[in-house]
Coordinates of C-alpha atoms and ligand atoms in Angstrom, one line a residue:
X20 CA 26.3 4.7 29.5
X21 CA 25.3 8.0 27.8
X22 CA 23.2 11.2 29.5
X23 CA 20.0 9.5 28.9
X24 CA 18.3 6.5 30.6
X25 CA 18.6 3.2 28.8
X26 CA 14.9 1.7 29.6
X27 CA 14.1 -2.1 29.5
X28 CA 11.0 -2.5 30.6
X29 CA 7.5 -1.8 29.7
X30 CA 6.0 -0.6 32.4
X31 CA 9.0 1.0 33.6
X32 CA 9.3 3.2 30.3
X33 CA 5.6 4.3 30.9
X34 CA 6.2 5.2 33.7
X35 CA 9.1 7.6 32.5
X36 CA 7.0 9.3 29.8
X37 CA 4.1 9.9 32.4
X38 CA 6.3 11.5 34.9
X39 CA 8.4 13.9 32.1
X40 CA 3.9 14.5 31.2
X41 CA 3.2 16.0 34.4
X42 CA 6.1 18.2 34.5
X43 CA 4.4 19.7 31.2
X44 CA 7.2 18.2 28.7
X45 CA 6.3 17.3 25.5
X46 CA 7.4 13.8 24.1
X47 CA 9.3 12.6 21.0
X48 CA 9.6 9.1 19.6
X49 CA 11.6 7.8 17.7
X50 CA 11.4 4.3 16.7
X51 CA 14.5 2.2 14.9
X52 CA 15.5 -1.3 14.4
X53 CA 19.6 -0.2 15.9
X54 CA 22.9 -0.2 13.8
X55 CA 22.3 3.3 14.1
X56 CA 23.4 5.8 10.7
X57 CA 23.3 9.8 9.8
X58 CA 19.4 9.2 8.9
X59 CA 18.7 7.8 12.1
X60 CA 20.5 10.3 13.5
X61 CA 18.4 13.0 11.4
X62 CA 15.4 12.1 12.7
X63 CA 16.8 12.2 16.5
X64 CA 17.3 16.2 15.3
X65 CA 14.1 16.2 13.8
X66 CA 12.5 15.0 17.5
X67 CA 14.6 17.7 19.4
X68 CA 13.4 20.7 17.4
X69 CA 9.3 19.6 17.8
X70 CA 9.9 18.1 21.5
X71 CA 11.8 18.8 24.9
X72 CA 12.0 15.0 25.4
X73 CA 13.2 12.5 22.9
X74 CA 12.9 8.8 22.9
X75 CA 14.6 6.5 20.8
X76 CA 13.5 3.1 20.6
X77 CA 15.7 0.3 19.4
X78 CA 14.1 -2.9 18.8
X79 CA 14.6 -5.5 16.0
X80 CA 10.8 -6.4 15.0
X81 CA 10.5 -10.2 14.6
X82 CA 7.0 -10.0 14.0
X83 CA 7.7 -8.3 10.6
X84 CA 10.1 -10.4 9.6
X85 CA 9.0 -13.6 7.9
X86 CA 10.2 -16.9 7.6
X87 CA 13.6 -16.7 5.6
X88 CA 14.1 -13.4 5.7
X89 CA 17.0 -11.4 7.4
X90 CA 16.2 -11.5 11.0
X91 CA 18.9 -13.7 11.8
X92 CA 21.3 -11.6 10.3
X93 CA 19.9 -8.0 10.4
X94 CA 22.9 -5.8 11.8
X95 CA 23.2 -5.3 15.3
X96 CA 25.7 -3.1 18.0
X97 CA 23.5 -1.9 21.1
X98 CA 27.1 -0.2 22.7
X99 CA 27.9 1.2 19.4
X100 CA 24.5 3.1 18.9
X101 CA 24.3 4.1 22.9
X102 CA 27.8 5.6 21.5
X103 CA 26.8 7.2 18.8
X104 CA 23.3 8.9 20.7
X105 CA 25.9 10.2 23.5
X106 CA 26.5 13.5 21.7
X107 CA 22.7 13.6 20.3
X108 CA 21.0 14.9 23.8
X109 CA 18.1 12.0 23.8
X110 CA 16.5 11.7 27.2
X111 CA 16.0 7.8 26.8
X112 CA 16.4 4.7 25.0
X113 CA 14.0 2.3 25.1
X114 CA 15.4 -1.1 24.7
X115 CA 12.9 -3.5 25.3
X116 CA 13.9 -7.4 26.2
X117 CA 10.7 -8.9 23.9
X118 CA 7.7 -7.1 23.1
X119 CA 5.9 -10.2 22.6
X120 CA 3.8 -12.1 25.1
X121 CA 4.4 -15.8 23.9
X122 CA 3.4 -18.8 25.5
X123 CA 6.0 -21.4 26.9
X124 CA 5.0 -23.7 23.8
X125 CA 6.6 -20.9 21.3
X126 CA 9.7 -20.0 23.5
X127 CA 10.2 -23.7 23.2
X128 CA 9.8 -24.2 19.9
X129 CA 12.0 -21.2 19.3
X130 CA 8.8 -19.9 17.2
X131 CA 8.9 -15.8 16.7
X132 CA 6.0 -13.7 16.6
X133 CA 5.7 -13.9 13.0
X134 CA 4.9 -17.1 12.6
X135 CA 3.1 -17.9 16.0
X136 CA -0.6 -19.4 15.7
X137 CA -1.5 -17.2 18.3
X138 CA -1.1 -19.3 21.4
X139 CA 1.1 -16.2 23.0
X140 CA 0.6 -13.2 20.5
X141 CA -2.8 -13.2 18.2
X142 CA -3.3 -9.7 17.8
X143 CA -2.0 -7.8 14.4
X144 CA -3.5 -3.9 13.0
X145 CA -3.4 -4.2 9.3
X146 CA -3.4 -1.2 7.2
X147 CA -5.8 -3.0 4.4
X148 CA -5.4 -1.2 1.0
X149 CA -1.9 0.7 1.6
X150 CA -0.4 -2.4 3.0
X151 CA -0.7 -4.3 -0.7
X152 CA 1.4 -2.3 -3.2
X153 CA 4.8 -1.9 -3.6
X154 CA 6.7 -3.5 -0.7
X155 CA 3.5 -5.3 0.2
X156 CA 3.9 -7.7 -2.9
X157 CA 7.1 -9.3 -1.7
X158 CA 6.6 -9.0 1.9
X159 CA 2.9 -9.7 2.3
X160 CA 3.3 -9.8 6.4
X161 CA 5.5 -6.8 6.9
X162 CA 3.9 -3.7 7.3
X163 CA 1.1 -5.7 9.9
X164 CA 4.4 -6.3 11.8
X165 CA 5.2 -2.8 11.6
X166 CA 1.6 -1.2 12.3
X167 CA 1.2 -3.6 15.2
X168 CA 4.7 -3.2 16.9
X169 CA 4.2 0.4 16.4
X170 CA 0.8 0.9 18.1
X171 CA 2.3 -1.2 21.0
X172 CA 5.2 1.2 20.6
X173 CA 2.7 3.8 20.8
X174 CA 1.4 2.4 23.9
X175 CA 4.1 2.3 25.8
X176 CA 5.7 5.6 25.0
X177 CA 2.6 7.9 24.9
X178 CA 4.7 10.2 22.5
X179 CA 2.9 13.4 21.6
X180 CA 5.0 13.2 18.4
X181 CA 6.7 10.4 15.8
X182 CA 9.5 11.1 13.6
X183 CA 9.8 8.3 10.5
X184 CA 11.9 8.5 7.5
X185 CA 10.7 8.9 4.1
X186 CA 13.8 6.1 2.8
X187 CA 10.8 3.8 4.7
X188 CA 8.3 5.7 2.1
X189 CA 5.2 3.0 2.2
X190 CA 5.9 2.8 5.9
X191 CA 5.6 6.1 6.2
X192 CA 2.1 6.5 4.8
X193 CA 0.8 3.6 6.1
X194 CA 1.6 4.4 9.7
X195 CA -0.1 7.6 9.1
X196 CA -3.2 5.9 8.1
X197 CA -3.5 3.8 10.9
X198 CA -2.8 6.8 13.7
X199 CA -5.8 8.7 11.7
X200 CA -8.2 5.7 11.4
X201 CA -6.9 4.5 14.8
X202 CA -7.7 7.8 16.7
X203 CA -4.1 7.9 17.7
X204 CA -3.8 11.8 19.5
X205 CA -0.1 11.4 17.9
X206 CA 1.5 14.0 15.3
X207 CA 3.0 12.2 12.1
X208 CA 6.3 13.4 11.0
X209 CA 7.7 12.1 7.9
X210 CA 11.7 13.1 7.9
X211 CA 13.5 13.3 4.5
X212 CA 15.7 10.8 2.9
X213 CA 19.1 11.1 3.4
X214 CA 21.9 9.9 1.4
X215 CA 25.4 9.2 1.5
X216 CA 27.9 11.5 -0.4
X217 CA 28.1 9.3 -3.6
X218 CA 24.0 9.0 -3.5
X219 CA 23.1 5.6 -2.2
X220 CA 20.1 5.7 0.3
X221 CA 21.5 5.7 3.7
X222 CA 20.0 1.7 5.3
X223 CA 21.6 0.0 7.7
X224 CA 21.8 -3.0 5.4
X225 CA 24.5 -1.5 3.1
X226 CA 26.5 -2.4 5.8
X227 CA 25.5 -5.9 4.2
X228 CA 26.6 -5.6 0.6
X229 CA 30.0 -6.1 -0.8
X230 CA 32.5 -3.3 -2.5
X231 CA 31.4 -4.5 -5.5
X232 CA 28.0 -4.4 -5.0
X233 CA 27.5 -0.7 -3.5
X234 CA 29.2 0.2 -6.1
X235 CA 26.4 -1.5 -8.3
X236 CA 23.8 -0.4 -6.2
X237 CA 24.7 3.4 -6.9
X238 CA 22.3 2.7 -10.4
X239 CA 19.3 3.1 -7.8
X240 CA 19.7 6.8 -7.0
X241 CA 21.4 7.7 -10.7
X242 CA 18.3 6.3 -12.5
X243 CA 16.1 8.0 -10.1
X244 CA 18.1 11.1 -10.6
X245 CA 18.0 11.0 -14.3
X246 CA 14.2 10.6 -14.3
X247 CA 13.5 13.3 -12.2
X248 CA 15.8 15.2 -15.0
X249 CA 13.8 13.7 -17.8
X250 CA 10.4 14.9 -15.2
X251 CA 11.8 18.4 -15.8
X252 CA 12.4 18.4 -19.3
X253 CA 8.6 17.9 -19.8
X254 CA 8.2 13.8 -19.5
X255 CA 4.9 13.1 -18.2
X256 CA 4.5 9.7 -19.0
X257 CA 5.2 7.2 -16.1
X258 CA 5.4 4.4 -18.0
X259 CA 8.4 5.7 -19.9
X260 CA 9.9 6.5 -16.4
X261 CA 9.7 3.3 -15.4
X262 CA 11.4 1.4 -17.9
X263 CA 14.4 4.1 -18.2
X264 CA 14.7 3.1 -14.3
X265 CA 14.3 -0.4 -14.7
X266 CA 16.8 -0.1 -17.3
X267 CA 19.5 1.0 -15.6
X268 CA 19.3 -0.9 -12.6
X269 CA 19.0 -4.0 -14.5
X270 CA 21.6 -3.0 -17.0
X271 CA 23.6 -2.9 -13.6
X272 CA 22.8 -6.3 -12.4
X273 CA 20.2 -5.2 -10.1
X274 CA 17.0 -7.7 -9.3
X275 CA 14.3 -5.5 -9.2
X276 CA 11.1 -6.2 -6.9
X277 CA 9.5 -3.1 -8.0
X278 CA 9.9 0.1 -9.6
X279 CA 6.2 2.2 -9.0
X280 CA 4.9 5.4 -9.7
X281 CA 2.2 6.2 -7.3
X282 CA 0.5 9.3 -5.7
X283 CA 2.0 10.0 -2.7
X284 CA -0.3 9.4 -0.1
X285 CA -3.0 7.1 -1.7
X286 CA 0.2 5.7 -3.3
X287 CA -2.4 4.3 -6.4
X288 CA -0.3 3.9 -9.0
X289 CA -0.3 6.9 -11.8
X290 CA -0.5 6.8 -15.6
X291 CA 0.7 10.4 -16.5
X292 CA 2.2 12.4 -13.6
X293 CA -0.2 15.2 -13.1
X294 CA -0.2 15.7 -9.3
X295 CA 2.7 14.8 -7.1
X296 CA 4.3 11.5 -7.0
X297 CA 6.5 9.4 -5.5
X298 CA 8.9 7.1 -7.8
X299 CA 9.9 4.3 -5.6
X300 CA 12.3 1.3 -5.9
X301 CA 13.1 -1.9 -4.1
X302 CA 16.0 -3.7 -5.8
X303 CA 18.1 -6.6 -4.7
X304 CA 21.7 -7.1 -5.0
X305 CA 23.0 -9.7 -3.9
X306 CA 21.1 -11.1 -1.1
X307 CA 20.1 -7.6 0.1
X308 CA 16.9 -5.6 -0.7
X309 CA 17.4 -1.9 -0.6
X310 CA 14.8 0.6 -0.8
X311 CA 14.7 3.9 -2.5
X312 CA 12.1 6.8 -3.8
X313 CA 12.2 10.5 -4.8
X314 CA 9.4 12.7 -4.5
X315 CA 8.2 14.3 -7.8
Ligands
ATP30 N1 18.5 7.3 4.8 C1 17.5 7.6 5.6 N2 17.0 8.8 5.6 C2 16.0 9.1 6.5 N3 15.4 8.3 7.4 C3 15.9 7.0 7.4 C4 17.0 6.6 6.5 N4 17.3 5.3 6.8 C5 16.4 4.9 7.7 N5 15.6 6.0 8.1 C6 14.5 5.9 9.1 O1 15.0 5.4 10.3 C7 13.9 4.8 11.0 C8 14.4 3.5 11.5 O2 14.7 2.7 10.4 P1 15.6 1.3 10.5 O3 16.1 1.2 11.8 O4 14.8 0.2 9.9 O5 16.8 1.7 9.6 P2 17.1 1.5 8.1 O6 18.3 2.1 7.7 O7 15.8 1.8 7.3 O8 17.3 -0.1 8.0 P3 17.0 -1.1 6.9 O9 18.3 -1.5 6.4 O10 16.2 -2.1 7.7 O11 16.1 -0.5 5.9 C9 12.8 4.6 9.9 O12 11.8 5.6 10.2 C10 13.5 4.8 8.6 O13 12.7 5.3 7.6
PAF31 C1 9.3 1.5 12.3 C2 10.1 0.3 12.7 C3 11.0 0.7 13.9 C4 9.2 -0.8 13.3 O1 9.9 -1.9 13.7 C5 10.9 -0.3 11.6 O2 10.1 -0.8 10.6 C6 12.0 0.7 11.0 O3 13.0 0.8 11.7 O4 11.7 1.3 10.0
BAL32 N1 13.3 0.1 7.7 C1 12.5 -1.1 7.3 C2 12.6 -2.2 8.3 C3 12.6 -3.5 7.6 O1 12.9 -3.6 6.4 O2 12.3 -4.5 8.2

């Protein structure tokens, strides 16, 4: 289906890069977890202006998913996003079966990556000091199942260049960090946020939360938006920022697991915004976590 390949093997897809290489074409990925959206799609356009080839990768990480959380319900249609990347002009998806080497003892045991004591998969890049904050608090193991699928990502694909979104914020800087301490030859591109018309953070989890909730979970971007007002009238003090957030998300029956004012790429938090910032949010409703920042 589609004008573009859909690769399923390793080897094969390094194969494809190499031989697009020696033709002199320049190579985009694009890495996603599927249920494709607008922002995904942004970041396809994003690839096409800074590349000739594009790659888009669709691959639900287990190893950054830990025990109990929402792997086994994370949203999922492989035919709808080949679909919806018909009209986008990718060269190729890259669909892998596993990532993962795991021994027969975890593919009996039904074990994932995650929680494998290394009999199959014992390797993991860790990000040290960027990987705590923020996200890192309530999801301790994600971002080494990010930076490790993503350097095997890297691997594989040989992209000259990488297009992430900035919805992903801590992600975002993270992965840079590792492709500059790493020696990655890789340009970092960091895509903007993009939102639907009534100002909820495009995610493919939305898909996940009820009428009621979405409509809830539209206090994320209006408390954001009202702080970036009271930024402009002259508030300087984050701590003030923080509570009118918290306010209003709670007030709308948000669980908050954080709400951060940090510099945006040491991402150490800030007392008194005096360079520029990133106010960022994860908030639960229901039983789905949705992330969301604005750049001060
Ligand atoms: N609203 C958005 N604007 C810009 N980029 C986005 C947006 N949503 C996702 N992306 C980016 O798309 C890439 C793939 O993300 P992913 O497939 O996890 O989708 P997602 O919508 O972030 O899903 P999730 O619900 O898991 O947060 C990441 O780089 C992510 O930052
Ligand atoms: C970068 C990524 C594709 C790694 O699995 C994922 O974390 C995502 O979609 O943001
Ligand atoms: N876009 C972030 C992927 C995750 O939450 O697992």
């Amino acid at each position: 289906m589609g004008n573009f390949e859909v690769i399923r093997d390793k080897a094969a897809m390094r194969h494809w890069t190499r031989s697009m290489k020696k033709d002199g074409d320049r190579v985009a990925l694009v890495p996603t977890m599927g249920y494709l959206h607008e922002g995904h799609l942004s970041l396809v356009r994003e690839a096409k202006a800074r590349a000739n080839r594009v790659v888009v990768s669709i691959y639900v990480n287990p190893g950054q998913f830990a025990p109990g959380e929402d792997l086994s319900v994370y949203p999922r249609d492989l035919e709808n996003d080949l679909a919806k990347l018909e009209p986008m002009g990718v060269d190729a998806v890259f669909n892998p079966y596993d990532l993962y080497v795991r021994d027969q003892s975890d593919q009996d045991s039904g074990l994932i990556a995650s929680d494998s004591n290394g009999s199959g998969h014992e390797t993991w890049v860790r990000v040290e000091r960027l990987e705590k904050p923020l996200c890192g608090v309530n999801r301790p193991m994600f971002f080494r199942g990010v930076a490790t699928v993503v350097t095997k990502l890297f691997h594989i694909v040989e992209p000259d260049v990488a297009i992430f979104g900035k919805k992903d914020y801590q992600q975002f800087r993270v992965l840079c960090r590792m492709v500059r301490d790493l020696d990655f030859d890789i340009e970092m591109v960091g895509a903007p946020l993009l939102r639907e018309q009534d100002g909820l953070a495009m995610s493919s989890r939305n898909v996940r939360l009820s009428a009621e909730e979405r409509q809830k979970a539209l206090s994320i971007s209006l408390s954001l938006r009202a702080a970036e007002e009271s930024v402009r009238k002259g508030e300087r003090d984050a701590s003030v920022l923080i509570q009118q957030v918290q306010k209003t998300i709670t007030e709308a029956g948000g669980h908050i697991d954080y709400v951060e004012i940090a510099e945006q790429e040491s991402l150490r938090p800030v007392i008194t915004l005096n360079c520029p910032v990133v106010l960022a949010v994860a908030v639960r409703f229901g039983n789905v976590r949705l992330l969301d920042n604005v750049e001060i």
